[in-house]
Amino acid sequence: MSLQGKTAVITGSNSGIGLGIARELAKQGAHVVLNSFTDRDEDHALAADIAAEFGVDAKYVAADMSKGDDCRRLISESGACDILINNAGIQHVAPIQDFPTAKWDAIIAINLTSAFHTTAAALEGMREKGWGRVINIASAHGLTASPYKSAYVAAKHGIVGMTKVVALETAQEPITANAICPGYVLTPLVESQIPETMKEYDMDRETVIKEVLLKRQPSKEFATTEQLGGTAAFLCSDAAAQITGTTISVDGGWTAL
Ligand code: NAD
């Protein structure tokens, strides 16, 4: 499998799953564009490291995925976008009556609306080149729910729905659109939930991981960023050309329960 000559744009890719996917696609020969809103030296250094390690072109483009114009500028500044990975995401946990409106708005903007803007901006280039892959990083929470995650669950169910629409609108073209639904992956997003959960349940770290985080993940293991990168690479392969408008769960059996 080779992605030589393709360019992958991965939103929210200076850490966690996005960076894992960028590294895997670069390993397959794709040029990659990393993104976050932070614009630090270390963000640019991540791109330089990928270029050096895998011998591909890699660059970092700062753009805030909570802003529609920035989402569209990310695609135009990338130069090319054969593979679009909509990955940027944030989380906030609170009962719905206490859920801050600003957090609701930010989660819907970053986890859902950004993918509308980037996809709308990227499709023209894919059509011109006659090949494209749109891969949305949803979640097990795109298919099931948990209490206290109203905005996140709404955004992730929303992106699964939007994935199906994009697949139908591109069904007769060599473009596919799919969503990957990870269970728990130990990234900064999940790591940040551990201290609060330890306090809330009066548990140590290991117990929180096993009995709270991985409670609904029957494998009792985190999925890894490398496995998600491999799943994205598969969706980019010729073998996946007729896979469109669907979800692939990488969740250790969560959604089988
Ligand atoms: P992470 O915190 O490591 O990564 C989130 C990324 O989004 C970072 O690169 C961050 O810079 C970026 N980001 C946040 N706000 C942004 C903004 N306004 N503009 C641009 N970039 C922004 O978390 P992660 O776990 O790697 O999450 C990546 C995606 O995977 C998210 O969509 C998340 O919902 C999804 N996901 C994660 C898990 C998990 O267990 N970690 C499970 C299911 C789905």
CSV table of C-alpha atoms and ligand atoms in Angstrom, one decimal:
chain,number,residue,atom,x,y,z
A,1,MET,CA,0.0,0.0,0.0
A,2,SER,CA,1.5,3.3,-0.9
A,3,LEU,CA,0.1,6.8,-0.5
A,4,GLN,CA,3.0,8.4,-2.4
A,5,GLY,CA,2.0,11.6,-4.1
A,6,LYS,CA,-1.1,12.1,-1.9
A,7,THR,CA,-1.3,14.9,0.6
A,8,ALA,CA,-3.2,14.4,3.9
A,9,VAL,CA,-4.5,17.3,5.9
A,10,ILE,CA,-5.2,16.3,9.5
A,11,THR,CA,-7.0,18.8,11.8
A,12,GLY,CA,-5.9,18.9,15.4
A,13,SER,CA,-2.7,16.9,14.9
A,14,ASN,CA,-0.1,18.3,17.2
A,15,SER,CA,-0.9,15.5,19.7
A,16,GLY,CA,-2.8,12.3,20.3
A,17,ILE,CA,-4.8,10.5,17.6
A,18,GLY,CA,-4.3,13.2,14.9
A,19,LEU,CA,-0.5,13.0,15.3
A,20,GLY,CA,-0.7,9.2,15.3
A,21,ILE,CA,-2.6,9.2,12.0
A,22,ALA,CA,-0.3,11.8,10.5
A,23,ARG,CA,2.7,9.6,11.3
A,24,GLU,CA,1.1,6.5,9.9
A,25,LEU,CA,0.0,8.2,6.7
A,26,ALA,CA,3.6,9.6,6.3
A,27,LYS,CA,4.9,6.1,6.9
A,28,GLN,CA,2.8,5.1,3.8
A,29,GLY,CA,4.4,7.9,1.8
A,30,ALA,CA,1.8,10.6,2.1
A,31,HIS,CA,2.8,14.3,2.5
A,32,VAL,CA,1.2,15.6,5.6
A,33,VAL,CA,-0.1,18.9,6.9
A,34,LEU,CA,-0.3,19.2,10.7
A,35,ASN,CA,-2.6,21.6,12.4
A,36,SER,CA,-3.6,23.2,15.7
A,37,PHE,CA,-4.3,26.7,16.8
A,38,THR,CA,-1.3,27.0,19.0
A,39,ASP,CA,1.5,27.9,16.5
A,40,ARG,CA,4.4,27.1,18.8
A,41,ASP,CA,7.9,26.2,17.7
A,42,GLU,CA,7.3,22.7,18.8
A,43,ASP,CA,4.3,22.4,16.5
A,44,HIS,CA,6.5,23.3,13.5
A,45,ALA,CA,9.2,20.9,14.9
A,46,LEU,CA,6.8,18.0,14.9
A,47,ALA,CA,6.3,18.5,11.1
A,48,ALA,CA,10.1,18.7,10.6
A,49,ASP,CA,10.5,15.5,12.5
A,50,ILE,CA,8.0,13.7,10.4
A,51,ALA,CA,9.6,15.0,7.2
A,52,ALA,CA,13.0,13.8,8.3
A,53,GLU,CA,11.8,10.4,9.6
A,54,PHE,CA,9.7,9.4,6.6
A,55,GLY,CA,11.2,11.4,3.7
A,56,VAL,CA,7.9,13.1,2.9
A,57,ASP,CA,6.9,16.8,2.8
A,58,ALA,CA,5.4,17.8,6.1
A,59,LYS,CA,4.3,21.2,7.2
A,60,TYR,CA,2.4,22.8,10.1
A,61,VAL,CA,-0.5,25.3,9.4
A,62,ALA,CA,-1.9,27.2,12.4
A,63,ALA,CA,-5.7,27.5,12.1
A,64,ASP,CA,-8.4,27.6,14.8
A,65,MET,CA,-11.0,24.9,14.1
A,66,SER,CA,-13.6,26.8,16.1
A,67,LYS,CA,-13.7,29.4,13.3
A,68,GLY,CA,-15.2,28.7,9.9
A,69,ASP,CA,-12.8,31.0,7.9
A,70,ASP,CA,-9.8,29.4,9.6
A,71,CYS,CA,-11.1,25.9,8.6
A,72,ARG,CA,-11.4,26.9,5.0
A,73,ARG,CA,-8.0,28.7,5.0
A,74,LEU,CA,-6.4,25.5,6.4
A,75,ILE,CA,-7.4,23.7,3.2
A,76,SER,CA,-6.3,26.5,0.9
A,77,GLU,CA,-2.9,27.0,2.7
A,78,SER,CA,-2.3,23.2,2.5
A,79,GLY,CA,-1.9,23.5,-1.3
A,80,ALA,CA,-3.4,20.1,-1.8
A,81,CYS,CA,-5.8,17.9,0.2
A,82,ASP,CA,-6.3,14.4,-1.2
A,83,ILE,CA,-7.0,12.9,2.3
A,84,LEU,CA,-8.9,15.0,4.8
A,85,ILE,CA,-8.9,13.8,8.4
A,86,ASN,CA,-11.3,15.7,10.5
A,87,ASN,CA,-9.9,15.0,14.0
A,88,ALA,CA,-9.8,18.2,16.1
A,89,GLY,CA,-11.8,17.8,19.2
A,90,ILE,CA,-12.3,18.9,22.7
A,91,GLN,CA,-14.4,17.5,25.7
A,92,HIS,CA,-16.3,18.9,28.6
A,93,VAL,CA,-18.2,16.9,31.1
A,94,ALA,CA,-21.2,18.3,33.2
A,95,PRO,CA,-24.8,17.5,33.8
A,96,ILE,CA,-26.9,19.2,31.1
A,97,GLN,CA,-28.6,21.7,33.5
A,98,ASP,CA,-25.1,22.9,34.5
A,99,PHE,CA,-23.4,22.6,31.1
A,100,PRO,CA,-21.8,26.0,30.2
A,101,THR,CA,-23.3,27.4,27.0
A,102,ALA,CA,-19.8,28.5,25.9
A,103,LYS,CA,-18.5,24.9,26.2
A,104,TRP,CA,-21.5,23.6,24.3
A,105,ASP,CA,-20.8,26.1,21.5
A,106,ALA,CA,-17.1,25.4,21.4
A,107,ILE,CA,-17.6,21.6,21.3
A,108,ILE,CA,-20.1,21.8,18.5
A,109,ALA,CA,-17.9,24.2,16.6
A,110,ILE,CA,-14.6,22.3,16.9
A,111,ASN,CA,-15.9,18.7,16.9
A,112,LEU,CA,-18.6,19.1,14.3
A,113,THR,CA,-18.9,22.4,12.4
A,114,SER,CA,-15.2,22.5,11.5
A,115,ALA,CA,-15.7,19.3,9.5
A,116,PHE,CA,-18.5,20.9,7.5
A,117,HIS,CA,-16.2,23.8,6.5
A,118,THR,CA,-13.1,21.7,5.8
A,119,THR,CA,-15.1,19.1,3.8
A,120,ALA,CA,-16.9,21.9,1.8
A,121,ALA,CA,-13.5,23.5,1.0
A,122,ALA,CA,-11.7,20.2,0.1
A,123,LEU,CA,-14.1,18.5,-2.2
A,124,GLU,CA,-13.5,20.7,-5.2
A,125,GLY,CA,-9.8,19.7,-5.3
A,126,MET,CA,-10.6,16.0,-4.8
A,127,ARG,CA,-13.0,16.2,-7.7
A,128,GLU,CA,-10.4,17.9,-9.9
A,129,LYS,CA,-7.9,15.2,-9.2
A,130,GLY,CA,-10.4,12.3,-9.4
A,131,TRP,CA,-9.6,10.8,-6.0
A,132,GLY,CA,-10.3,11.7,-2.4
A,133,ARG,CA,-10.8,10.3,1.1
A,134,VAL,CA,-12.7,12.1,3.9
A,135,ILE,CA,-12.2,10.4,7.2
A,136,ASN,CA,-14.0,11.8,10.3
A,137,ILE,CA,-12.8,10.9,13.7
A,138,ALA,CA,-16.0,10.4,15.5
A,139,SER,CA,-16.1,8.2,18.7
A,140,ALA,CA,-18.0,5.3,20.3
A,141,HIS,CA,-20.0,8.3,21.5
A,142,GLY,CA,-21.0,8.8,17.9
A,143,LEU,CA,-23.0,5.6,18.2
A,144,THR,CA,-23.9,5.4,22.0
A,145,ALA,CA,-24.2,7.9,24.8
A,146,SER,CA,-22.9,8.5,28.3
A,147,PRO,CA,-24.3,10.9,30.9
A,148,TYR,CA,-22.7,14.4,31.3
A,149,LYS,CA,-21.4,14.5,27.7
A,150,SER,CA,-24.4,16.1,26.0
A,151,ALA,CA,-22.4,18.4,23.6
A,152,TYR,CA,-19.7,15.7,22.8
A,153,VAL,CA,-22.3,13.0,22.1
A,154,ALA,CA,-24.4,15.4,20.0
A,155,ALA,CA,-21.4,16.5,18.0
A,156,LYS,CA,-20.2,12.9,17.4
A,157,HIS,CA,-23.6,11.7,16.4
A,158,GLY,CA,-23.8,14.7,14.2
A,159,ILE,CA,-20.5,14.0,12.4
A,160,VAL,CA,-21.6,10.3,11.8
A,161,GLY,CA,-24.7,11.7,10.1
A,162,MET,CA,-22.7,14.2,8.1
A,163,THR,CA,-20.3,11.5,7.0
A,164,LYS,CA,-23.3,9.6,5.4
A,165,VAL,CA,-24.4,12.7,3.6
A,166,VAL,CA,-21.0,13.4,2.1
A,167,ALA,CA,-20.7,9.7,1.1
A,168,LEU,CA,-24.1,10.0,-0.8
A,169,GLU,CA,-23.1,13.2,-2.5
A,170,THR,CA,-19.8,11.7,-3.7
A,171,ALA,CA,-21.1,8.1,-4.2
A,172,GLN,CA,-20.5,8.1,-8.0
A,173,GLU,CA,-17.1,9.7,-7.8
A,174,PRO,CA,-13.8,8.1,-6.7
A,175,ILE,CA,-14.2,9.8,-3.3
A,176,THR,CA,-15.2,8.1,-0.1
A,177,ALA,CA,-16.3,9.4,3.3
A,178,ASN,CA,-16.2,7.4,6.5
A,179,ALA,CA,-16.1,7.8,10.2
A,180,ILE,CA,-13.7,6.0,12.6
A,181,CYS,CA,-15.3,5.5,16.0
A,182,PRO,CA,-12.6,5.0,18.6
A,183,GLY,CA,-13.2,3.7,22.1
A,184,TYR,CA,-10.9,5.1,24.8
A,185,VAL,CA,-7.4,6.0,23.6
A,186,LEU,CA,-4.9,7.2,26.2
A,187,THR,CA,-4.2,10.7,24.8
A,188,PRO,CA,-3.9,14.1,26.5
A,189,LEU,CA,-7.7,14.5,26.1
A,190,VAL,CA,-8.4,11.4,28.2
A,191,GLU,CA,-5.4,11.9,30.5
A,192,SER,CA,-6.9,15.3,31.5
A,193,GLN,CA,-10.1,13.5,32.7
A,194,ILE,CA,-8.2,11.2,35.1
A,195,PRO,CA,-7.3,13.5,38.0
A,196,GLU,CA,-10.9,14.8,38.3
A,197,THR,CA,-12.4,11.3,38.1
A,198,MET,CA,-9.9,10.1,40.8
A,199,LYS,CA,-11.2,12.9,43.1
A,200,GLU,CA,-14.9,12.3,42.2
A,201,TYR,CA,-14.8,8.6,42.9
A,202,ASP,CA,-12.0,8.6,45.5
A,203,MET,CA,-10.0,6.1,43.5
A,204,ASP,CA,-6.3,5.7,42.5
A,205,ARG,CA,-5.2,6.1,38.9
A,206,GLU,CA,-5.2,2.4,38.0
A,207,THR,CA,-8.7,1.8,39.5
A,208,VAL,CA,-10.0,4.8,37.6
A,209,ILE,CA,-8.5,3.5,34.3
A,210,LYS,CA,-9.9,0.0,34.8
A,211,GLU,CA,-13.2,0.6,36.5
A,212,VAL,CA,-14.3,3.9,35.1
A,213,LEU,CA,-12.6,4.7,31.8
A,214,LEU,CA,-12.4,1.1,30.5
A,215,LYS,CA,-15.6,0.0,32.2
A,216,ARG,CA,-17.5,-0.1,28.9
A,217,GLN,CA,-14.5,-1.3,26.8
A,218,PRO,CA,-14.7,-5.1,27.0
A,219,SER,CA,-11.1,-5.6,25.9
A,220,LYS,CA,-10.0,-3.7,29.0
A,221,GLU,CA,-7.3,-2.2,26.9
A,222,PHE,CA,-6.9,1.3,25.4
A,223,ALA,CA,-6.9,1.5,21.6
A,224,THR,CA,-3.7,3.1,20.4
A,225,THR,CA,-2.9,6.0,18.1
A,226,GLU,CA,-1.0,3.6,15.9
A,227,GLN,CA,-4.0,1.4,15.5
A,228,LEU,CA,-6.1,4.4,14.5
A,229,GLY,CA,-3.4,5.5,12.1
A,230,GLY,CA,-3.5,2.0,10.6
A,231,THR,CA,-7.3,2.1,10.3
A,232,ALA,CA,-7.1,5.5,8.5
A,233,ALA,CA,-4.4,4.1,6.1
A,234,PHE,CA,-6.7,1.1,5.3
A,235,LEU,CA,-9.5,3.5,4.5
A,236,CYS,CA,-7.1,5.2,2.0
A,237,SER,CA,-6.2,2.0,0.3
A,238,ASP,CA,-7.7,0.6,-2.9
A,239,ALA,CA,-9.2,-2.3,-0.9
A,240,ALA,CA,-11.5,0.3,0.8
A,241,ALA,CA,-12.7,2.0,-2.4
A,242,GLN,CA,-16.2,0.7,-2.0
A,243,ILE,CA,-16.4,1.4,1.7
A,244,THR,CA,-18.2,4.7,2.0
A,245,GLY,CA,-20.8,6.3,4.3
A,246,THR,CA,-20.1,4.0,7.2
A,247,THR,CA,-18.4,3.8,10.6
A,248,ILE,CA,-15.5,1.6,11.7
A,249,SER,CA,-15.3,1.0,15.4
A,250,VAL,CA,-11.9,0.6,17.1
A,251,ASP,CA,-13.3,0.2,20.5
A,252,GLY,CA,-12.3,-3.1,22.0
A,253,GLY,CA,-15.9,-4.3,21.7
A,254,TRP,CA,-17.7,-1.3,23.4
A,255,THR,CA,-20.5,-1.1,20.8
A,256,ALA,CA,-21.0,-4.8,20.8
A,257,LEU,CA,-22.4,-4.7,24.3
B,1,NAD,P1,-5.9,15.5,22.0
B,1,NAD,O1,-6.3,16.4,23.1
B,1,NAD,O2,-4.6,14.8,22.1
B,1,NAD,O3,-6.0,16.1,20.6
B,1,NAD,C1,-6.9,17.0,20.2
B,1,NAD,C2,-6.3,17.8,19.1
B,1,NAD,O4,-7.3,18.8,18.7
B,1,NAD,C3,-5.1,18.5,19.5
B,1,NAD,O5,-4.1,18.4,18.4
B,1,NAD,C4,-5.5,20.0,19.7
B,1,NAD,O6,-4.5,20.9,19.4
B,1,NAD,C5,-6.6,20.0,18.6
B,1,NAD,N1,-7.5,21.2,18.8
B,1,NAD,C6,-8.3,21.4,19.9
B,1,NAD,N2,-9.0,22.6,19.7
B,1,NAD,C7,-8.6,23.0,18.5
B,1,NAD,C8,-8.9,24.2,17.7
B,1,NAD,N3,-9.8,25.1,18.2
B,1,NAD,N4,-8.3,24.3,16.5
B,1,NAD,C9,-7.4,23.4,16.0
B,1,NAD,N5,-7.1,22.3,16.7
B,1,NAD,C10,-7.7,22.1,17.9
B,1,NAD,O7,-7.1,14.4,22.0
B,1,NAD,P2,-7.3,13.1,21.1
B,1,NAD,O8,-7.8,12.1,22.1
B,1,NAD,O9,-6.2,12.8,20.3
B,1,NAD,O10,-8.6,13.5,20.3
B,1,NAD,C11,-8.6,13.6,18.9
B,1,NAD,C12,-10.0,13.2,18.3
B,1,NAD,O11,-10.3,11.9,18.7
B,1,NAD,C13,-11.1,14.1,18.9
B,1,NAD,O12,-12.0,14.4,17.9
B,1,NAD,C14,-11.7,13.2,20.0
B,1,NAD,O13,-13.0,13.5,20.2
B,1,NAD,C15,-11.6,11.8,19.3
B,1,NAD,N6,-11.7,10.7,20.2
B,1,NAD,C16,-10.8,10.5,21.2
B,1,NAD,C17,-10.9,9.4,22.0
B,1,NAD,C18,-9.9,9.1,23.1
B,1,NAD,O14,-10.2,8.2,23.9
B,1,NAD,N7,-8.8,9.8,23.2
B,1,NAD,C19,-12.0,8.5,21.8
B,1,NAD,C20,-12.9,8.7,20.8
B,1,NAD,C21,-12.7,9.8,20.0
